[in-house]
Tab-separated table of C-alpha atoms and ligand atoms in Angstrom:
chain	number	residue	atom	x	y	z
A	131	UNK	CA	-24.278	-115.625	-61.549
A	132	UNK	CA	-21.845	-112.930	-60.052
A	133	UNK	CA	-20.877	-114.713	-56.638
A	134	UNK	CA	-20.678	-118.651	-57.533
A	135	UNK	CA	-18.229	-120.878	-55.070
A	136	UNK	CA	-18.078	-117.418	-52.666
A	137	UNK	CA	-19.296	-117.255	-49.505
A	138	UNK	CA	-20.931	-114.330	-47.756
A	139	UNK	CA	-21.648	-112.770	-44.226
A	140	UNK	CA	-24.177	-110.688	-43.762
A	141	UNK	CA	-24.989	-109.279	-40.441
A	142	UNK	CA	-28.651	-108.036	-39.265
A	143	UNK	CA	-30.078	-109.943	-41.951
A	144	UNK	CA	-33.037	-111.428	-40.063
A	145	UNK	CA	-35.547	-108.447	-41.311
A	146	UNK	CA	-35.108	-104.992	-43.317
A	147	UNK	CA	-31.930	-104.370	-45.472
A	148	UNK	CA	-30.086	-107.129	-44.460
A	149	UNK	CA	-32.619	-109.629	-45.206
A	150	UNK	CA	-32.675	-108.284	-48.964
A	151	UNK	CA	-28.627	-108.569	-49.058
A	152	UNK	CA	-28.531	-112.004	-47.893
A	153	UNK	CA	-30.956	-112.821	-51.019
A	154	UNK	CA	-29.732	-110.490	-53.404
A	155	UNK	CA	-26.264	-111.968	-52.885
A	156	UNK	CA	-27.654	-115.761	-52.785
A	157	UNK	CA	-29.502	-115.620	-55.568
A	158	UNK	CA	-25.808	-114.887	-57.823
A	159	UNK	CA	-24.982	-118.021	-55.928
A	160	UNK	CA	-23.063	-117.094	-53.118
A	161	UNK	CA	-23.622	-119.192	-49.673
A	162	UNK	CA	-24.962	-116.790	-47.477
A	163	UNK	CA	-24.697	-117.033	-43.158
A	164	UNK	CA	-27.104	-114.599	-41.662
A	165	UNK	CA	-26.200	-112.938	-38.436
A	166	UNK	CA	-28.373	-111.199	-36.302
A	167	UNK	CA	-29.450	-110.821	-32.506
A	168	UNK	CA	-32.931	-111.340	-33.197
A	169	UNK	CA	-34.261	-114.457	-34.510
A	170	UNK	CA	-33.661	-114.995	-38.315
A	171	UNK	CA	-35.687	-117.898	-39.207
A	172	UNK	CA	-37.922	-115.600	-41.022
A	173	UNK	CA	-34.961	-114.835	-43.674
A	174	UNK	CA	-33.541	-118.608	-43.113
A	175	UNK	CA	-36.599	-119.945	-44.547
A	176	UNK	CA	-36.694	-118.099	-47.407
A	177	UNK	CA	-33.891	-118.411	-48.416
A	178	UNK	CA	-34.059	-122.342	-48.344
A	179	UNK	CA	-36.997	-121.888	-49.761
A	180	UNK	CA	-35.864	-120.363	-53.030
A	181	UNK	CA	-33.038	-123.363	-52.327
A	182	UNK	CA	-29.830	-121.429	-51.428
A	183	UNK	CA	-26.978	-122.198	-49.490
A	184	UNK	CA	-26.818	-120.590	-45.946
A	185	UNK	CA	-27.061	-120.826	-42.454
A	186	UNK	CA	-28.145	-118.730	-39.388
A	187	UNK	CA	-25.995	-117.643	-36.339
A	188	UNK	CA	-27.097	-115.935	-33.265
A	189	UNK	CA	-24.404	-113.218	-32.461
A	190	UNK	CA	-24.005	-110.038	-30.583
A	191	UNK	CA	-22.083	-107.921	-33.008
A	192	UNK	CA	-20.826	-106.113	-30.101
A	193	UNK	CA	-19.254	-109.359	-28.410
A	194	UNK	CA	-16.081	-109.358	-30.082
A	195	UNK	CA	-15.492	-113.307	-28.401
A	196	UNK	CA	-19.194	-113.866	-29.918
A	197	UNK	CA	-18.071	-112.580	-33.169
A	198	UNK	CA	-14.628	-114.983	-33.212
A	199	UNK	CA	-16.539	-117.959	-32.730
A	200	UNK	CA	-19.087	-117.349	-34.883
A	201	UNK	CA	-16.298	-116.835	-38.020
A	202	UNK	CA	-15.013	-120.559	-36.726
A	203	UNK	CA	-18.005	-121.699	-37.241
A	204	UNK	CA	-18.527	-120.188	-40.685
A	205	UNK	CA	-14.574	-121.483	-41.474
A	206	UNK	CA	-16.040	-125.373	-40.421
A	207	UNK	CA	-18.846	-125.018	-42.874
A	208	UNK	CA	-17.113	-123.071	-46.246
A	209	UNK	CA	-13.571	-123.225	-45.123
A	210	UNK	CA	-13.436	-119.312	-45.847
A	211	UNK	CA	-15.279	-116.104	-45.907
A	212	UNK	CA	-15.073	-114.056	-49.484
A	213	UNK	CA	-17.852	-111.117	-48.746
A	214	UNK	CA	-18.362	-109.456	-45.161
A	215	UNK	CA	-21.524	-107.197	-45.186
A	216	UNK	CA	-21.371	-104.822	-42.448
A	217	UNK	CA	-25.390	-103.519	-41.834
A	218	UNK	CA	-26.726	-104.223	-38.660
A	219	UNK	CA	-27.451	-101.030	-37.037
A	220	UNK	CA	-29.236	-99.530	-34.505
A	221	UNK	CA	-30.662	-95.552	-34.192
A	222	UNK	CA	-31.367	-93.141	-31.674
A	223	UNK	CA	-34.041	-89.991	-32.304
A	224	UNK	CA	-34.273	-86.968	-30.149
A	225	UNK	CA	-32.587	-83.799	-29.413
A	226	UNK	CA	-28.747	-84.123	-27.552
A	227	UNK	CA	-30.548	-82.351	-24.815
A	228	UNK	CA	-32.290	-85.500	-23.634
A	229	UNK	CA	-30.069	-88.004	-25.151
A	230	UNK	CA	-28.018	-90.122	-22.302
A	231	UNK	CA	-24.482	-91.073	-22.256
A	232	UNK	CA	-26.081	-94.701	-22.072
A	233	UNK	CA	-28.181	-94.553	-25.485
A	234	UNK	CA	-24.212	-93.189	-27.024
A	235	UNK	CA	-22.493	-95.758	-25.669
A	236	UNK	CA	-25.017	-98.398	-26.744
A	237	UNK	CA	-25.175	-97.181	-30.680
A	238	UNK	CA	-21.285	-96.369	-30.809
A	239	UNK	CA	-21.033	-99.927	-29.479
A	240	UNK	CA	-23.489	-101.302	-32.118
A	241	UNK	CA	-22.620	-99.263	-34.965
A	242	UNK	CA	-18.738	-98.756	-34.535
A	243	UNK	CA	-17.683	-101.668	-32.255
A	244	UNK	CA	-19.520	-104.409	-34.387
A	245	UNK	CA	-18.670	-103.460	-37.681
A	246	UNK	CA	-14.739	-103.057	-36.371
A	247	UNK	CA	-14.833	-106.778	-34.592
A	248	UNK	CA	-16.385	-108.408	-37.851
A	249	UNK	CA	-13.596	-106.950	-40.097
A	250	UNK	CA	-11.114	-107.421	-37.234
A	251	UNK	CA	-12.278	-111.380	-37.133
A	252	UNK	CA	-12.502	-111.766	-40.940
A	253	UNK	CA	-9.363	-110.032	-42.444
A	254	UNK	CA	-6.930	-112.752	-41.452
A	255	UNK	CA	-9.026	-115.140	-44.118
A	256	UNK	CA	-9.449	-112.850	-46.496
A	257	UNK	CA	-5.133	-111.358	-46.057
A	258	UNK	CA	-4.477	-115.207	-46.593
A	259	UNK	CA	-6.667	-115.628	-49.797
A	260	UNK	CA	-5.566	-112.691	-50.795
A	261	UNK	CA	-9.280	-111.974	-51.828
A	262	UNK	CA	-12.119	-110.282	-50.269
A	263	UNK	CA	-15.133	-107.947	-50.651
A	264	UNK	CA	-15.931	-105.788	-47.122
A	265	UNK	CA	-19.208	-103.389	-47.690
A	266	UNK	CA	-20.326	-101.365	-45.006
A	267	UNK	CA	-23.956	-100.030	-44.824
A	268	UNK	CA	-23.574	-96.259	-43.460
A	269	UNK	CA	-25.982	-93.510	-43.653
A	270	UNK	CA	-26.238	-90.621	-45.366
A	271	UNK	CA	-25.916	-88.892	-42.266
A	272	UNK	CA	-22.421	-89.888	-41.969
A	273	UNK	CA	-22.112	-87.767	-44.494
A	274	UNK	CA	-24.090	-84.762	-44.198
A	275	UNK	CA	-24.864	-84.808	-39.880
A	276	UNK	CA	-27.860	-86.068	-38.651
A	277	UNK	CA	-31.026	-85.037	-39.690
A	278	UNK	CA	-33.910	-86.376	-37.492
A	279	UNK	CA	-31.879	-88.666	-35.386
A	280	UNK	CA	-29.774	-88.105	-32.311
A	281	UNK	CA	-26.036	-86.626	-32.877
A	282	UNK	CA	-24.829	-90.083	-31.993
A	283	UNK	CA	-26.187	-91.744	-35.228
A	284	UNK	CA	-24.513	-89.670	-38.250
A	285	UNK	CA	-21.021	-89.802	-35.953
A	286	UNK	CA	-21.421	-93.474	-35.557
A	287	UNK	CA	-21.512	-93.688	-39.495
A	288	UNK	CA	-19.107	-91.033	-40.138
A	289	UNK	CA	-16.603	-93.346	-37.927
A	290	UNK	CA	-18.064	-96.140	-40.499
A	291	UNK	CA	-17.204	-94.202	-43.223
A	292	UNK	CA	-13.458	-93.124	-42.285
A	293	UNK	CA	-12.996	-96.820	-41.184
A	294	UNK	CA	-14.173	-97.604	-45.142
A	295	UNK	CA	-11.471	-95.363	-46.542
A	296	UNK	CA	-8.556	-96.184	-43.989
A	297	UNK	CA	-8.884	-100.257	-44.256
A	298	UNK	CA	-9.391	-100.074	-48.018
A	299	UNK	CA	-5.889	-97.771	-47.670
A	300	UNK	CA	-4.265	-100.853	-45.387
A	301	UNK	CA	-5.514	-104.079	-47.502
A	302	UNK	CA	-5.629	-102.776	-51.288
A	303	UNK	CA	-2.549	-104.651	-50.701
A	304	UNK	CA	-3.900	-107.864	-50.150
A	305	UNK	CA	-6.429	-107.691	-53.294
A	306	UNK	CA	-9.046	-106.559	-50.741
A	307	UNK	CA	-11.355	-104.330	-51.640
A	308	UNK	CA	-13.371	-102.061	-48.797
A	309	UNK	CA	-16.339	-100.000	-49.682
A	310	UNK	CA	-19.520	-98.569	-48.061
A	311	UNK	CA	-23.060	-97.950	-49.180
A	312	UNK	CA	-25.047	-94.967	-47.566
A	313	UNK	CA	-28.816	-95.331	-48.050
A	314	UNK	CA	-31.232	-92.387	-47.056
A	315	UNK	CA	-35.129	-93.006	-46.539
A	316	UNK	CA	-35.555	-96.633	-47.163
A	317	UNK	CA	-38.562	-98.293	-46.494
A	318	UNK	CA	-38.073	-100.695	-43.269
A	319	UNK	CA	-38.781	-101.002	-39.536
A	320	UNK	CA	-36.009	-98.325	-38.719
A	321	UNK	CA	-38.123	-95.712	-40.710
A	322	UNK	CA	-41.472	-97.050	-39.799
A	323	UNK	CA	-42.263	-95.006	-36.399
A	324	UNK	CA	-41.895	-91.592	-38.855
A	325	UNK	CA	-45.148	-89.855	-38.946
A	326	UNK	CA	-46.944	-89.305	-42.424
A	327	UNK	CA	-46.245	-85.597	-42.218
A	328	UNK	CA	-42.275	-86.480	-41.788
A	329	UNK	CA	-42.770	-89.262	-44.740
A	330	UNK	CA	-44.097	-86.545	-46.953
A	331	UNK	CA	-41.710	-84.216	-46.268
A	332	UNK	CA	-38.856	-86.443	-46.645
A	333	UNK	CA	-40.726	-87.310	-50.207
A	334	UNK	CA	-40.603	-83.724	-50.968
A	335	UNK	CA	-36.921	-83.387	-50.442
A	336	UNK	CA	-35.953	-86.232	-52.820
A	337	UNK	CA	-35.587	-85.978	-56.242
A	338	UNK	CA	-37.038	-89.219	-57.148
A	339	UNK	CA	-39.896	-88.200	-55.136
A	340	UNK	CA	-40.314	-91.978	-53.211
A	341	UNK	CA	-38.861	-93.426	-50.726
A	342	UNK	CA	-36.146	-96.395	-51.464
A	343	UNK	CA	-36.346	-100.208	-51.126
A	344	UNK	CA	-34.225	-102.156	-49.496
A	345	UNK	CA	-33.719	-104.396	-52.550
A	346	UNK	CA	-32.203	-101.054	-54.171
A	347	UNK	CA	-29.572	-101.069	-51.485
A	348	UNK	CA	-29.464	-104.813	-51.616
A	349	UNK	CA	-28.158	-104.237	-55.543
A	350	UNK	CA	-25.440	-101.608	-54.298
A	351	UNK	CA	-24.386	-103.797	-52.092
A	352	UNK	CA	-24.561	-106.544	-54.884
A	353	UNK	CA	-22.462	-104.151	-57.013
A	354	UNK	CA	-19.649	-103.621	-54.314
A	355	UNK	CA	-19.581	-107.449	-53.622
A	356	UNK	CA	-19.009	-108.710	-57.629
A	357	UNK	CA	-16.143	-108.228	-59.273
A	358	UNK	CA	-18.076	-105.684	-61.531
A	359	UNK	CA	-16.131	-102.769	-59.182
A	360	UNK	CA	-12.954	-104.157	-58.548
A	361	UNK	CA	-11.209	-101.004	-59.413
A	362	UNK	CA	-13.416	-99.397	-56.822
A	363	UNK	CA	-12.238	-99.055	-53.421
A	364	UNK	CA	-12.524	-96.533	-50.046
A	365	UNK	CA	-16.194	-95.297	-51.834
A	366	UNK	CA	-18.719	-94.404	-49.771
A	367	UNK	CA	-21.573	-94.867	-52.589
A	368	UNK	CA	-24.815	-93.018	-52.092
A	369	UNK	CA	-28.397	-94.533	-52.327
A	370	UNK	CA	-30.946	-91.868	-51.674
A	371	UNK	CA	-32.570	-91.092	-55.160
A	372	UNK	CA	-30.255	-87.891	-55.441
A	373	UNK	CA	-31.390	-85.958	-51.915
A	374	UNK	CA	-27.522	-85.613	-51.334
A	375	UNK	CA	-25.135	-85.777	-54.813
A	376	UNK	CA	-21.448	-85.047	-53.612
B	624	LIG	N1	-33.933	-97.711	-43.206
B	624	LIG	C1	-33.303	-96.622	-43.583
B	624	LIG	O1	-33.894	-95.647	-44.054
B	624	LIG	C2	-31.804	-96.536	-43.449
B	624	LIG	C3	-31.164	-95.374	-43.901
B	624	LIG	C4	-29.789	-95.271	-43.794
B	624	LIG	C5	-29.055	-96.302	-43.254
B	624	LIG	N2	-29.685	-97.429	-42.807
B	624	LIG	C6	-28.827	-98.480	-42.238
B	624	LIG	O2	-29.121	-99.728	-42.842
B	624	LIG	C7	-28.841	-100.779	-41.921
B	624	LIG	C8	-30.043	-101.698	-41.846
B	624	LIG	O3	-31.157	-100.917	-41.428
B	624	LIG	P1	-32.671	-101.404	-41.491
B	624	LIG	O4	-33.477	-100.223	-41.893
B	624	LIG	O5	-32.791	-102.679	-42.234
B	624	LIG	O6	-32.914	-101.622	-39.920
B	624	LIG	P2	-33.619	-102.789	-39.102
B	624	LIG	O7	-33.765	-102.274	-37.714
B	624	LIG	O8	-34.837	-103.264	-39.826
B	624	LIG	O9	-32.533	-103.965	-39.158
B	624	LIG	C9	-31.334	-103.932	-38.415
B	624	LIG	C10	-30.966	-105.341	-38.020
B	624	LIG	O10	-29.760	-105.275	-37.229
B	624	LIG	C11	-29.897	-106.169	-36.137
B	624	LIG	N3	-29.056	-105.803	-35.003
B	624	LIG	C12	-29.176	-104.702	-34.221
B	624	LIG	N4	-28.274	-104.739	-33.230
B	624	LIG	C13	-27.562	-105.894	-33.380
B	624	LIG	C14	-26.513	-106.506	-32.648
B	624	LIG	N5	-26.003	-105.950	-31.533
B	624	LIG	N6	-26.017	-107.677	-33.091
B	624	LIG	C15	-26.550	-108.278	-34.200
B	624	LIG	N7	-27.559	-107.750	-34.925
B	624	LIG	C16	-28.060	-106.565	-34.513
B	624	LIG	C17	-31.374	-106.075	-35.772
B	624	LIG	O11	-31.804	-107.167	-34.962
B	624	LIG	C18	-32.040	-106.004	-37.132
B	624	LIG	O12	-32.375	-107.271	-37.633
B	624	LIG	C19	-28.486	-100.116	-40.588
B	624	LIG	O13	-27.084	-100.077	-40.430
B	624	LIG	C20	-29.040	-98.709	-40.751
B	624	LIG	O14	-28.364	-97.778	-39.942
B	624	LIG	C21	-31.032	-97.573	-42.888
C-alpha cells in the first residue's frame, strides 16, 4: 500500500477519470473525498463498497468561498490534506468562428479558476506539513493546440500546465511536489459524442492503436501521488499510447 494514513482530494470524481483516481488512490489506502458538481453517490458507493475511507462533497470548483469551506470540512474529518487531484474539466467543440465569449469564460473559469482555488485553498496545509502531492489532469492539447475542440480548451490546459511548472518552482521548497498528467483519447463521457469515423481515425493516429482507459490515467496519477517520483517535479507526463512523444 503506497498511500496508507494520507488523505486525498480528488475533484470531478463522481464519473469518468476522476472516479478511477479516487479508487486507484483508495485502494493503496489513502482516504479519499470526492468532489464534484454532479451527484457522486455513484463513486461514493463503490468505494464503500470495496470498504474505503472517503466522503462526498458537493462543490463548484469555480466558487472559490465553495472551495474554502469544503477544505474545512475535509480538515474536521482527517485533520489534513496530503494529495490534491486537480481533474474536473469541462470542453468546448467547434470552430472559434461560432464559439462565444460566454462558452470561454465558462471553461477558463472551470478549467483555470478551479484548479487555481483548490491549490490556492490547500497549500497552506500542505506549506505547514511540509508535505504534499498536487497532480493536475491537463490535456494533450495543452501541449500540442487543440485538435477537435474549441481554441479555448488546449489554452485552458496550457495555463494548467505553466501553473504545474511555476508552483512546483515556488513550493519544491516546502517538500511539495507539483506535477500534471496529460491524457489523449480516453474512453469516457467527454469522448463519447465522437462519431465512429472520428474514433477510428483517432485509432489510426495512435501508436498503440486503442483508445486509453481511465484506470491508465488513474495509475499516472497513482504514480505522481506515491512517493515512487519524489524526485519528479514541474512534469507534465503524457498518457496517450505515444500519439505525441516530446
Ligand atoms: N476523456 C478524455 O479523452 C480526456 C483527454 C484529455 C484530458 N481529459 C481531462 O480529464 C479530466 C476528466 O475528464 P473525463 O473524460 O473524466 O470527463 P467527464 O466529463 O466524464 O468528468 C468530468 C467531471 O468533472 C465534473 N465537473 C465539471 N465542472 C465542474 C465544476 N464546476 N465543479 C466541480 N466538478 C465539475 C463533472 O461533473 C464530471 O464529473 C478533465 O479535466 C478532462 O479535460 C480527458
Amino acid at each position: 500500500m503506497k498511500l496508507t494514513g494520507k488523505t486525498a482530494v480528488v475533484t470531478g470524481a463522481a464519473r469518468g477519470i476522476g472516479r478511477e483516481i479516487a479508487l486507484r488512490l483508495a485502494q493503496e489506502g489513502a482516504a479519499v473525498v470526492v468532489i464534484d458538481v454532479r451527484d457522486a453517490s455513484e463513486t461514493i458507493a463503490e468505494l464503500q463498497k470495496q470498504g474505503f475511507e472517503a466522503m462526498a462533497l458537493a462543490v463548484d470548483i469555480t466558487d472559490f468561498s465553495a472551495v474554502e469551506r469544503a477544505v474545512r470540512a475535509i480538515t474536521d474529518w482527517k485533520g489534513t490534506i496530503d494529495i490534491l487531484v486537480n481533474n474536473a474539466g469541462i470542453i468546448a467543440r467547434g470552430s472559434i468562428l461560432e464559439l462565444t465569449s460566454e462558452q470561454w469564460l465558462k471553461v477558463m473559469d472551470v478549467n483555470v479558476n478551479g484548479t487555481f482555488y483548490w491549490c490556492k485553498a490547500v497549500l497552506p496545509l500542505m506549506v505547514a506539513a511540509q508535505f504534499g502531492k498536487i497532480v493536475n489532469v491537463t490535456s494533450i492539447a495543452g501541449k500540442m493546440g487543440d485538435i477537435t475542440a474549441a481554441v479555448v480548451y488546449g489554452t485552458s490546459k496550457g495555463a494548467i500546465n505553466t501553473l504545474t511548472r511555476s508552483l512546483a518552482r515556488q513550493m519544491a521548497e516546502f517538500g511539495i511536489n507539483v506535477n500534471a498528467v496529460a491524457p489523449h483519447a480516453i474512453d469516457t463521457d467527454m469522448s463519447a459524442d465522437w462519431s465512429d469515423e472520428k474514433r477510428k481515425t483517432v485509432i489510426e493516429s495512435i501508436p498503440l492503436k486503442r483508445m486509453g482507459t481511465a484506470r491508465e490515467v488513474a495509475d499516472a496519477v497513482l504514480f505522481l501521488a506515491s512517493d515512487e517520483s519524489s524526485f519528479i517535479t514541474g512534469e507534465t507526463l503524457n498518457v496517450n499510447g505515444g500519439y505525441l512523444m516530446d
